[in-house]
Structure formats: C-alpha cells, structure tokens
Coordinates of C-alpha atoms and ligand atoms in Angstrom, one line a residue:
X1 CA 30.6 41.1 -14.6
X2 CA 30.9 43.0 -11.4
X3 CA 31.5 41.2 -8.1
X4 CA 28.5 40.6 -5.9
X5 CA 27.9 43.4 -3.3
X6 CA 26.7 42.8 0.2
X7 CA 23.4 44.6 1.0
X8 CA 25.3 47.3 3.1
X9 CA 27.7 47.8 0.1
X10 CA 24.8 48.9 -2.2
X11 CA 24.5 52.6 -2.4
X12 CA 21.9 53.1 -5.1
X13 CA 18.7 51.5 -6.3
X14 CA 20.6 50.2 -9.3
X15 CA 23.2 48.5 -7.0
X16 CA 20.4 46.8 -5.1
X17 CA 18.5 45.8 -8.3
X18 CA 21.6 44.3 -9.8
X19 CA 22.0 42.0 -6.8
X20 CA 18.3 41.1 -6.9
X21 CA 18.6 40.2 -10.6
X22 CA 21.7 38.1 -9.9
X23 CA 19.9 36.2 -7.1
X24 CA 16.7 35.7 -9.3
X25 CA 18.9 34.1 -11.9
X26 CA 20.4 31.8 -9.3
X27 CA 16.9 30.9 -7.9
X28 CA 15.6 30.1 -11.4
X29 CA 18.6 27.8 -12.0
X30 CA 17.6 26.0 -8.8
X31 CA 13.9 25.9 -9.8
X32 CA 15.0 24.5 -13.2
X33 CA 17.1 21.8 -11.4
X34 CA 14.2 20.9 -9.1
X35 CA 11.8 20.8 -12.1
X36 CA 14.0 18.1 -13.7
X37 CA 13.4 15.9 -10.7
X38 CA 9.6 16.5 -10.7
X39 CA 9.6 15.5 -14.4
X40 CA 11.5 12.3 -13.5
X41 CA 9.0 11.7 -10.7
X42 CA 6.1 11.9 -13.2
X43 CA 7.9 9.2 -15.2
X44 CA 8.3 6.9 -12.2
X45 CA 4.7 7.3 -10.9
X46 CA 2.2 5.1 -12.8
X47 CA -1.2 6.5 -11.9
X48 CA -2.4 10.2 -12.1
X49 CA -3.8 9.9 -8.5
X50 CA -0.2 9.4 -7.3
X51 CA 0.6 12.9 -8.4
X52 CA -1.0 14.3 -5.2
X53 CA 0.8 12.8 -2.2
X54 CA -0.5 14.7 0.9
X55 CA 1.9 13.1 3.4
X56 CA 4.9 14.1 1.3
X57 CA 3.5 17.6 0.7
X58 CA 3.0 18.2 4.4
X59 CA 6.5 16.9 5.2
X60 CA 8.0 19.3 2.6
X61 CA 6.0 22.2 3.9
X62 CA 7.1 21.4 7.5
X63 CA 10.7 21.3 6.5
X64 CA 10.5 24.5 4.5
X65 CA 8.8 26.3 7.4
X66 CA 11.5 25.1 9.8
X67 CA 14.3 26.1 7.4
X68 CA 12.7 29.5 7.0
X69 CA 12.6 30.0 10.7
X70 CA 16.3 29.0 11.0
X71 CA 17.1 31.6 8.3
X72 CA 15.0 34.3 10.0
X73 CA 12.6 34.3 7.0
X74 CA 8.8 34.5 7.2
X75 CA 7.6 30.9 7.3
X76 CA 4.1 31.8 6.0
X77 CA 5.6 33.4 2.9
X78 CA 7.8 30.3 2.3
X79 CA 4.8 28.0 2.8
X80 CA 2.7 30.1 0.3
X81 CA 5.5 29.9 -2.3
X82 CA 6.0 26.2 -1.9
X83 CA 2.3 25.4 -1.9
X84 CA 2.0 27.3 -5.2
X85 CA 5.0 25.4 -6.6
X86 CA 3.8 22.0 -5.4
X87 CA 0.2 22.6 -6.7
X88 CA 1.6 23.5 -10.1
X89 CA 3.8 20.4 -10.0
X90 CA 0.9 18.1 -9.1
X91 CA -1.1 19.2 -12.2
X92 CA 2.1 19.0 -14.3
X93 CA 2.7 15.4 -13.1
X94 CA -1.0 14.4 -13.6
X95 CA -0.8 15.7 -17.2
X96 CA 2.3 13.6 -18.0
X97 CA 1.1 10.5 -16.3
X98 CA -2.4 10.7 -17.8
X99 CA -1.0 11.3 -21.3
X100 CA 1.3 8.4 -21.0
X101 CA -1.6 6.1 -20.0
X102 CA -3.7 7.4 -22.9
X103 CA -0.9 6.7 -25.3
X104 CA -0.7 3.0 -24.2
Ligands
ISJ201 C1 7.4 15.3 -6.4 C2 6.4 14.7 -5.9 O1 5.1 15.0 -6.4 C3 4.3 16.1 -5.9 C4 5.1 17.4 -5.9 C5 5.9 17.7 -4.8 C6 6.9 18.7 -4.8 O2 7.0 19.5 -5.8 O3 7.7 18.8 -3.9 C7 5.6 17.0 -3.6 C8 4.6 16.1 -3.5 C9 3.8 15.6 -4.6 O4 2.5 15.4 -4.5 C10 6.4 13.7 -4.8 O5 5.5 12.9 -4.7 O6 7.5 13.7 -4.1

C-alpha cells in the first residue's frame, strides 16, 4: 500500500481518488463502531418510544455543529448527515425493541 498523500501532494485525479477511497474506508470503520453502540442502546432501552430521544438528538446535533465550525467545515452539511444517520438509527432501534417485546 502506498503512503497517504496530503492534498497538495496529489497531482492527478487518481491520486486524489485514492485518498478519498482511503478516507471513506476509515469513515465506514468508524460508522461500524458507532453502529455497535446503537445496537447496544437498543438492547438497553425497554420501550420502542424510547428510541426517539429529542433532547439527546438536539445535544448531539449541537455538538456536531460546533465541532464542524471548529474544523472549518459546513455545519449545515454535518447536521444533515447526522440527522439522516440518527433518523435511521431511531427506526433501527424501534425495530429491535419492538421485536424483543413481541417475542416475550
Ligand atoms: C443512541 C440513541 O438513540 C437514538 C440515536 C441517536 C444517535 O444515533 O446518536 C441519538 C438519539 C436517539 O434518539 C440515544 O438515545 O442516545
């Protein structure tokens, strides 16, 4: 494997795309790690209504927006990504909790 190149060290589209592919892999590894905790959360929560926790959601979004600003990233883009992720997680948690309750 070739060493990572800084953006300014990339001379071709292939150079840039190799770095984007490397970063996508790293991001997916982190999403997979995060997903493991969401699954665990679904095991801990006891009622499907608990899947949606608005106070926690707004706290996460607030943190993500601030971290994005600190990194000079677009905070609206980060919020959109996180809301999509969180909405998906809520339905995922609901499904797990409801199925467990039905099985009882
Ligand atoms: C993981 C949780 O469940 C949901 C998913 C969240 C997330 O993906 O960060 C945040 C809030 C929740 O409604 C939680 O309650 O913390």
